[in-house]
PDB file of C-alpha atoms and ligand atoms in Angstrom:
ATOM      1  CA  UNK D 749      -0.024   0.295  -0.020  1.00 66.00           C
ATOM      2  CA  UNK D 750       1.174   3.440  -0.605  1.00 72.00           C
ATOM      3  CA  UNK D 751       2.016   5.667   1.795  1.00 90.00           C
ATOM      4  CA  UNK D 752      -0.228   8.724   2.840  1.00 95.00           C
ATOM      5  CA  UNK D 753       0.810  11.760   1.083  1.00 97.00           C
ATOM      6  CA  UNK D 754      -1.221  14.249   3.747  1.00 98.00           C
ATOM      7  CA  UNK D 755       0.538  12.550   6.588  1.00 97.00           C
ATOM      8  CA  UNK D 756       4.390  13.135   5.269  1.00 97.00           C
ATOM      9  CA  UNK D 757       3.213  16.448   4.218  1.00 98.00           C
ATOM     10  CA  UNK D 758       2.128  17.118   7.998  1.00 98.00           C
ATOM     11  CA  UNK D 759       5.343  15.615   9.002  1.00 97.00           C
ATOM     12  CA  UNK D 760       7.305  18.108   6.715  1.00 98.00           C
ATOM     13  CA  UNK D 761       5.181  21.201   7.640  1.00 98.00           C
ATOM     14  CA  UNK D 762       6.137  20.437  11.285  1.00 98.00           C
ATOM     15  CA  UNK D 763       9.599  20.852  10.469  1.00 98.00           C
ATOM     16  CA  UNK D 764       8.853  23.476   8.494  1.00 98.00           C
ATOM     17  CA  UNK D 765       7.161  25.534  11.586  1.00 98.00           C
ATOM     18  CA  UNK D 766      10.347  25.001  13.296  1.00 98.00           C
ATOM     19  CA  UNK D 767      13.593  25.812  10.780  1.00 98.00           C
ATOM     20  CA  UNK D 768      11.387  28.545   8.851  1.00 98.00           C
ATOM     21  CA  UNK D 769      12.348  32.437   9.225  1.00 98.00           C
ATOM     22  CA  UNK D 770       8.744  32.825   8.850  1.00 98.00           C
ATOM     23  CA  UNK D 771       5.562  31.931   6.830  1.00 98.00           C
ATOM     24  CA  UNK D 772       5.907  28.093   6.944  1.00 98.00           C
ATOM     25  CA  UNK D 773       2.523  28.055   5.610  1.00 98.00           C
ATOM     26  CA  UNK D 774       3.386  30.048   2.197  1.00 98.00           C
ATOM     27  CA  UNK D 775       2.285  28.609  -0.541  1.00 99.00           C
ATOM     28  CA  UNK D 776       2.669  30.117  -4.587  1.00 99.00           C
ATOM     29  CA  UNK D 777      -0.873  29.360  -6.092  1.00 99.00           C
ATOM     30  CA  UNK D 778      -0.866  29.260  -9.594  1.00 99.00           C
ATOM     31  CA  UNK D 779      -4.407  29.778 -11.823  1.00 98.00           C
ATOM     32  CA  UNK D 780      -4.686  29.970 -15.365  1.00 98.00           C
ATOM     33  CA  UNK D 781      -7.455  32.720 -16.462  1.00 97.00           C
ATOM     34  CA  UNK D 782     -10.238  31.314 -19.292  1.00 95.00           C
ATOM     35  CA  UNK D 783      -7.585  31.825 -22.016  1.00 96.00           C
ATOM     36  CA  UNK D 784      -5.013  29.669 -20.666  1.00 96.00           C
ATOM     37  CA  UNK D 785      -3.083  32.432 -19.365  1.00 98.00           C
ATOM     38  CA  UNK D 786      -1.077  31.472 -16.129  1.00 98.00           C
ATOM     39  CA  UNK D 787      -0.736  33.652 -12.800  1.00 98.00           C
ATOM     40  CA  UNK D 788       1.342  32.795  -9.848  1.00 98.00           C
ATOM     41  CA  UNK D 789       1.014  34.708  -6.543  1.00 98.00           C
ATOM     42  CA  UNK D 790       1.861  33.123  -2.596  1.00 98.00           C
ATOM     43  CA  UNK D 791      -0.996  32.553  -0.133  1.00 98.00           C
ATOM     44  CA  UNK D 792      -1.151  31.253   3.371  1.00 98.00           C
ATOM     45  CA  UNK D 793      -2.307  27.826   4.151  1.00 98.00           C
ATOM     46  CA  UNK D 794      -4.664  27.933   6.643  1.00 98.00           C
ATOM     47  CA  UNK D 795      -5.954  24.286   6.976  1.00 98.00           C
ATOM     48  CA  UNK D 796      -4.846  21.299   5.871  1.00 98.00           C
ATOM     49  CA  UNK D 797      -6.346  17.778   5.988  1.00 98.00           C
ATOM     50  CA  UNK D 798      -7.511  14.503   3.955  1.00 96.00           C
ATOM     51  CA  UNK D 799      -9.744  16.582   1.882  1.00 97.00           C
ATOM     52  CA  UNK D 800      -6.905  19.063   0.736  1.00 98.00           C
ATOM     53  CA  UNK D 801      -5.211  22.776   1.178  1.00 98.00           C
ATOM     54  CA  UNK D 802      -7.059  25.818   2.205  1.00 98.00           C
ATOM     55  CA  UNK D 803      -6.415  29.336   1.354  1.00 98.00           C
ATOM     56  CA  UNK D 804      -8.735  32.688   1.926  1.00 98.00           C
ATOM     57  CA  UNK D 805      -9.062  35.528  -0.596  1.00 98.00           C
ATOM     58  CA  UNK D 806     -11.328  37.594  -1.838  1.00 98.00           C
ATOM     59  CA  UNK D 807     -13.579  36.487  -4.650  1.00 97.00           C
ATOM     60  CA  UNK D 808     -13.304  39.500  -6.399  1.00 97.00           C
ATOM     61  CA  UNK D 809      -9.795  39.344  -6.770  1.00 98.00           C
ATOM     62  CA  UNK D 810      -7.301  38.698 -10.120  1.00 98.00           C
ATOM     63  CA  UNK D 811      -7.122  35.040  -8.335  1.00 98.00           C
ATOM     64  CA  UNK D 812     -10.878  35.014  -7.897  1.00 98.00           C
ATOM     65  CA  UNK D 813     -11.867  35.554 -11.669  1.00 97.00           C
ATOM     66  CA  UNK D 814      -9.496  33.030 -12.887  1.00 98.00           C
ATOM     67  CA  UNK D 815     -10.528  30.519 -10.456  1.00 98.00           C
ATOM     68  CA  UNK D 816     -14.733  31.224 -11.718  1.00 97.00           C
ATOM     69  CA  UNK D 817     -13.317  30.544 -15.036  1.00 97.00           C
ATOM     70  CA  UNK D 818     -10.978  27.894 -14.120  1.00 97.00           C
ATOM     71  CA  UNK D 819     -11.062  25.735 -11.137  1.00 98.00           C
ATOM     72  CA  UNK D 820      -7.672  23.940 -12.174  1.00 98.00           C
ATOM     73  CA  UNK D 821      -4.804  25.031 -10.026  1.00 98.00           C
ATOM     74  CA  UNK D 822      -0.984  24.272  -8.599  1.00 98.00           C
ATOM     75  CA  UNK D 823       0.423  24.822  -5.448  1.00 99.00           C
ATOM     76  CA  UNK D 824       3.987  25.062  -4.542  1.00 99.00           C
ATOM     77  CA  UNK D 825       6.032  25.114  -0.936  1.00 98.00           C
ATOM     78  CA  UNK D 826       9.153  25.652  -0.991  1.00 98.00           C
ATOM     79  CA  UNK D 827      10.957  25.526   2.417  1.00 98.00           C
ATOM     80  CA  UNK D 828      14.267  26.598   1.749  1.00 98.00           C
ATOM     81  CA  UNK D 829      15.681  25.894   5.299  1.00 97.00           C
ATOM     82  CA  UNK D 830      14.470  22.216   4.472  1.00 97.00           C
ATOM     83  CA  UNK D 831      15.686  22.044   1.175  1.00 97.00           C
ATOM     84  CA  UNK D 832      12.385  20.593   0.238  1.00 98.00           C
ATOM     85  CA  UNK D 833       9.563  21.599  -2.311  1.00 98.00           C
ATOM     86  CA  UNK D 834       6.040  20.312  -2.522  1.00 98.00           C
ATOM     87  CA  UNK D 835       4.182  20.557  -5.584  1.00 98.00           C
ATOM     88  CA  UNK D 836       0.451  19.855  -5.610  1.00 99.00           C
ATOM     89  CA  UNK D 837      -1.748  19.888  -8.709  1.00 98.00           C
ATOM     90  CA  UNK D 838      -5.667  19.492  -8.501  1.00 98.00           C
ATOM     91  CA  UNK D 839      -8.859  21.772  -8.485  1.00 98.00           C
ATOM     92  CA  UNK D 840     -10.560  24.349  -6.082  1.00 98.00           C
ATOM     93  CA  UNK D 841     -13.841  23.906  -4.412  1.00 98.00           C
ATOM     94  CA  UNK D 842     -15.197  27.163  -2.476  1.00 98.00           C
ATOM     95  CA  UNK D 843     -15.271  26.420   1.521  1.00 98.00           C
ATOM     96  CA  UNK D 844     -18.462  26.666   3.338  1.00 98.00           C
ATOM     97  CA  UNK D 845     -19.885  29.675   4.615  1.00 98.00           C
ATOM     98  CA  UNK D 846     -19.542  28.669   8.405  1.00 98.00           C
ATOM     99  CA  UNK D 847     -16.157  27.688   7.642  1.00 98.00           C
ATOM    100  CA  UNK D 848     -15.276  30.769   6.060  1.00 98.00           C
ATOM    101  CA  UNK D 849     -16.929  32.264   9.338  1.00 98.00           C
ATOM    102  CA  UNK D 850     -14.830  30.335  11.769  1.00 98.00           C
ATOM    103  CA  UNK D 851     -11.558  31.383  10.054  1.00 98.00           C
ATOM    104  CA  UNK D 852     -12.578  34.957   9.795  1.00 98.00           C
ATOM    105  CA  UNK D 853     -13.105  35.266  13.630  1.00 98.00           C
ATOM    106  CA  UNK D 854     -10.184  34.010  14.430  1.00 98.00           C
ATOM    107  CA  UNK D 855      -8.234  36.912  12.516  1.00 97.00           C
ATOM    108  CA  UNK D 856      -6.846  39.874  14.119  1.00 98.00           C
ATOM    109  CA  UNK D 857      -9.313  43.128  13.960  1.00 98.00           C
ATOM    110  CA  UNK D 858      -7.371  45.090  11.959  1.00 97.00           C
ATOM    111  CA  UNK D 859      -6.690  42.504   9.094  1.00 98.00           C
ATOM    112  CA  UNK D 860     -10.417  42.040   9.342  1.00 98.00           C
ATOM    113  CA  UNK D 861     -10.891  45.711   8.700  1.00 98.00           C
ATOM    114  CA  UNK D 862      -8.467  45.637   6.143  1.00 97.00           C
ATOM    115  CA  UNK D 863     -10.229  42.536   4.259  1.00 98.00           C
ATOM    116  CA  UNK D 864     -13.083  45.246   4.287  1.00 98.00           C
ATOM    117  CA  UNK D 865     -11.218  48.422   2.915  1.00 97.00           C
ATOM    118  CA  UNK D 866      -9.126  46.263   0.141  1.00 97.00           C
ATOM    119  CA  UNK D 867     -10.512  45.913  -3.518  1.00 96.00           C
ATOM    120  CA  UNK D 868      -8.610  43.440  -4.056  1.00 96.00           C
ATOM    121  CA  UNK D 869      -6.534  43.236  -7.408  1.00 95.00           C
ATOM    122  CA  UNK D 870      -8.457  46.738  -8.510  1.00 96.00           C
ATOM    123  CA  UNK D 871      -6.094  49.882  -9.283  1.00 96.00           C
ATOM    124  CA  UNK D 872      -5.814  52.172  -6.099  1.00 96.00           C
ATOM    125  CA  UNK D 873      -5.446  55.804  -7.386  1.00 96.00           C
ATOM    126  CA  UNK D 874      -3.464  56.726  -3.911  1.00 97.00           C
ATOM    127  CA  UNK D 875      -2.544  54.696  -0.657  1.00 97.00           C
ATOM    128  CA  UNK D 876      -3.991  57.619   0.796  1.00 98.00           C
ATOM    129  CA  UNK D 877      -7.706  56.439  -0.549  1.00 97.00           C
ATOM    130  CA  UNK D 878      -7.120  53.003   0.416  1.00 97.00           C
ATOM    131  CA  UNK D 879      -6.295  53.969   4.074  1.00 97.00           C
ATOM    132  CA  UNK D 880      -9.536  56.459   4.188  1.00 98.00           C
ATOM    133  CA  UNK D 881     -11.544  53.311   3.325  1.00 98.00           C
ATOM    134  CA  UNK D 882      -9.426  51.502   6.235  1.00 98.00           C
ATOM    135  CA  UNK D 883     -10.551  54.359   8.722  1.00 98.00           C
ATOM    136  CA  UNK D 884     -14.280  54.149   7.687  1.00 98.00           C
ATOM    137  CA  UNK D 885     -14.571  50.156   8.301  1.00 98.00           C
ATOM    138  CA  UNK D 886     -12.837  51.049  11.701  1.00 98.00           C
ATOM    139  CA  UNK D 887     -16.005  53.598  11.874  1.00 98.00           C
ATOM    140  CA  UNK D 888     -18.499  51.626  10.987  1.00 98.00           C
ATOM    141  CA  UNK D 889     -18.227  48.752  13.040  1.00 98.00           C
ATOM    142  CA  UNK D 890     -16.821  50.384  15.955  1.00 97.00           C
ATOM    143  CA  UNK D 891     -18.066  49.061  19.395  1.00 96.00           C
ATOM    144  CA  UNK D 892     -19.324  45.545  17.943  1.00 97.00           C
ATOM    145  CA  UNK D 893     -17.657  42.323  15.754  1.00 97.00           C
ATOM    146  CA  UNK D 894     -16.635  42.619  12.311  1.00 98.00           C
ATOM    147  CA  UNK D 895     -18.444  40.858  10.177  1.00 98.00           C
ATOM    148  CA  UNK D 896     -16.957  38.646   7.159  1.00 98.00           C
ATOM    149  CA  UNK D 897     -17.501  40.722   3.768  1.00 98.00           C
ATOM    150  CA  UNK D 898     -19.796  38.672   1.594  1.00 96.00           C
ATOM    151  CA  UNK D 899     -17.134  38.307  -1.016  1.00 96.00           C
ATOM    152  CA  UNK D 900     -14.075  37.205   1.354  1.00 98.00           C
ATOM    153  CA  UNK D 901     -13.719  33.527   1.696  1.00 98.00           C
ATOM    154  CA  UNK D 902     -12.284  30.537   1.356  1.00 98.00           C
ATOM    155  CA  UNK D 903     -10.878  27.709  -1.558  1.00 98.00           C
ATOM    156  CA  UNK D 904      -9.896  24.399  -0.866  1.00 98.00           C
ATOM    157  CA  UNK D 905      -7.286  22.700  -3.216  1.00 98.00           C
ATOM    158  CA  UNK D 906      -8.574  19.237  -3.930  1.00 98.00           C
ATOM    159  CA  UNK D 907      -5.403  17.271  -4.830  1.00 98.00           C
ATOM    160  CA  UNK D 908      -5.210  14.845  -7.890  1.00 98.00           C
ATOM    161  CA  UNK D 909      -1.018  15.057  -7.608  1.00 98.00           C
ATOM    162  CA  UNK D 910       0.997  15.617  -4.790  1.00 98.00           C
ATOM    163  CA  UNK D 911       4.962  15.370  -5.427  1.00 98.00           C
ATOM    164  CA  UNK D 912       7.399  15.077  -2.497  1.00 98.00           C
ATOM    165  CA  UNK D 913      10.822  16.523  -3.166  1.00 97.00           C
ATOM    166  CA  UNK D 914      13.726  15.935  -1.249  1.00 96.00           C
ATOM    167  CA  UNK D 915      17.375  17.628  -1.594  1.00 94.00           C
ATOM    168  CA  UNK D 916      20.066  15.011  -1.786  1.00 92.00           C
ATOM    169  CA  UNK D 917      23.679  15.262  -2.192  1.00 90.00           C
ATOM    170  CA  UNK D 918      25.016  15.325  -5.786  1.00 90.00           C
ATOM    171  CA  UNK D 919      21.937  16.449  -7.311  1.00 88.00           C
ATOM    172  CA  UNK D 920      20.715  12.912  -6.868  1.00 88.00           C
ATOM    173  CA  UNK D 921      17.267  14.353  -5.401  1.00 89.00           C
ATOM    174  CA  UNK D 922      14.654  12.291  -4.471  1.00 95.00           C
ATOM    175  CA  UNK D 923      11.030  13.042  -5.893  1.00 97.00           C
ATOM    176  CA  UNK D 924       8.129  10.755  -4.842  1.00 97.00           C
ATOM    177  CA  UNK D 925       5.166  11.399  -6.873  1.00 98.00           C
ATOM    178  CA  UNK D 926       1.660  10.667  -5.448  1.00 98.00           C
ATOM    179  CA  UNK D 927      -1.210  10.311  -8.049  1.00 98.00           C
ATOM    180  CA  UNK D 928      -5.162   9.874  -6.527  1.00 97.00           C
ATOM    181  CA  UNK D 929      -6.745   6.735  -7.217  1.00 96.00           C
ATOM    182  CA  UNK D 930     -10.318   6.970  -8.432  1.00 94.00           C
ATOM    183  CA  UNK D 931     -11.491   4.258  -5.950  1.00 94.00           C
ATOM    184  CA  UNK D 932      -9.479   6.355  -2.804  1.00 92.00           C
ATOM    185  CA  UNK D 933      -6.217   6.345  -1.695  1.00 94.00           C
ATOM    186  CA  UNK D 934      -3.339   6.939  -3.317  1.00 97.00           C
ATOM    187  CA  UNK D 935      -0.335   5.008  -6.045  1.00 96.00           C
ATOM    188  CA  UNK D 936       2.923   5.782  -5.658  1.00 97.00           C
ATOM    189  CA  UNK D 937       5.998   5.857  -7.300  1.00 97.00           C
ATOM    190  CA  UNK D 938       9.171   7.830  -8.239  1.00 97.00           C
ATOM    191  CA  UNK D 939      10.517  10.076 -10.628  1.00 97.00           C
ATOM    192  CA  UNK D 940      13.813  10.921 -11.920  1.00 96.00           C
ATOM    193  CA  UNK D 941      15.097  14.059 -10.718  1.00 96.00           C
TER     194      UNK D 941
HETATM  195  C1  FMN V 823       3.871  35.128   2.089  1.00 92.04           C
HETATM  196  C2  FMN V 823       2.808  35.920   1.247  1.00 92.04           C
HETATM  197  C3  FMN V 823       1.194  35.410   1.958  1.00 92.04           C
HETATM  198  C4  FMN V 823       0.042  35.777   1.223  1.00 92.04           C
HETATM  199  N1  FMN V 823      -0.977  35.468   1.269  1.00 92.04           N
HETATM  200  C5  FMN V 823      -2.436  35.845   1.157  1.00 92.04           C
HETATM  201  C6  FMN V 823      -3.458  35.496   1.669  1.00 92.04           C
HETATM  202  O1  FMN V 823      -3.344  34.638   1.996  1.00 92.04           O
HETATM  203  N2  FMN V 823      -4.446  35.325   0.572  1.00 92.04           N
HETATM  204  C7  FMN V 823      -4.488  36.518  -0.358  1.00 92.04           C
HETATM  205  O2  FMN V 823      -5.662  36.770  -0.604  1.00 92.04           O
HETATM  206  N3  FMN V 823      -3.400  37.170  -0.623  1.00 92.04           N
HETATM  207  C8  FMN V 823      -2.315  37.072   0.211  1.00 92.04           C
HETATM  208  N4  FMN V 823      -0.971  37.532  -0.310  1.00 92.04           N
HETATM  209  C9  FMN V 823      -1.018  38.138  -1.345  1.00 92.04           C
HETATM  210  C10 FMN V 823      -1.055  37.823  -2.484  1.00 92.04           C
HETATM  211  O3  FMN V 823       0.279  37.325  -2.923  1.00 92.04           O
HETATM  212  C11 FMN V 823      -1.288  38.687  -3.828  1.00 92.04           C
HETATM  213  O4  FMN V 823      -0.595  39.821  -4.313  1.00 92.04           O
HETATM  214  C12 FMN V 823      -3.075  39.178  -3.908  1.00 92.04           C
HETATM  215  O5  FMN V 823      -4.154  37.873  -2.985  1.00 92.04           O
HETATM  216  C13 FMN V 823      -3.451  39.447  -5.109  1.00 92.04           C
HETATM  217  O6  FMN V 823      -3.635  38.663  -6.034  1.00 92.04           O
HETATM  218  P1  FMN V 823      -4.176  38.401  -7.639  1.00 92.04           P
HETATM  219  O7  FMN V 823      -4.334  39.684  -7.800  1.00 92.04           O
HETATM  220  O8  FMN V 823      -3.561  37.697  -8.143  1.00 92.04           O
HETATM  221  O9  FMN V 823      -5.839  38.108  -6.829  1.00 92.04           O
HETATM  222  C14 FMN V 823       0.534  37.141   0.079  1.00 92.04           C
HETATM  223  C15 FMN V 823       1.194  37.409  -0.160  1.00 92.04           C
HETATM  224  C16 FMN V 823       2.650  37.348   0.391  1.00 92.04           C
HETATM  225  C17 FMN V 823       3.668  37.208   0.051  1.00 92.04           C
END
């Protein structure tokens, strides 16, 4: 039976939490628009289990537009301190409103207000405009909880392929590839480095 790539990922992440100088959950997220043009940016992974890898963002952002048109994505973790990378390929599914609410409630108030103030990926004529919007939101929600903005939510990347890449001496690196089986579970193999 193949090993479970999610379990190995959790072990690697635990090691990365100890050795990375910052943001061990940072991952590059690659999307493609309706014409197949790719773009890539960093996001923070805020949840992981056997269902997939969760991140949160503005649904009206550039990435949000890409994902609405094309749910196929790739993720990349690179932990320099460990000389390891994890490549994930699959598709996105929206998290439930309840799951997004629960995560939003754990965010610092300033970050909650920032989510309301930022029209993510839209042109901004001056920094001062953004700061004024932030102040406006601060006043609007003063004295109460900040609710989750309607267009701010999470996506779960459901993996079809997971590659665990480990540095080895003389560039004889180790590449373990896991491919999801239709009947459940994973097939496992090796790739030349
Ligand atoms: C380390 C790091 C973590 C980030 N995490 C997030 C995140 O979790 N969600 C998010 O929307 N943007 C995050 N960003 C900002 C994105 O990289 C990006 O600038 C933003 O989401 C707009 O991307 P888009 O225009 O392609 O939609 C992060 C940036 C960095 C450098």
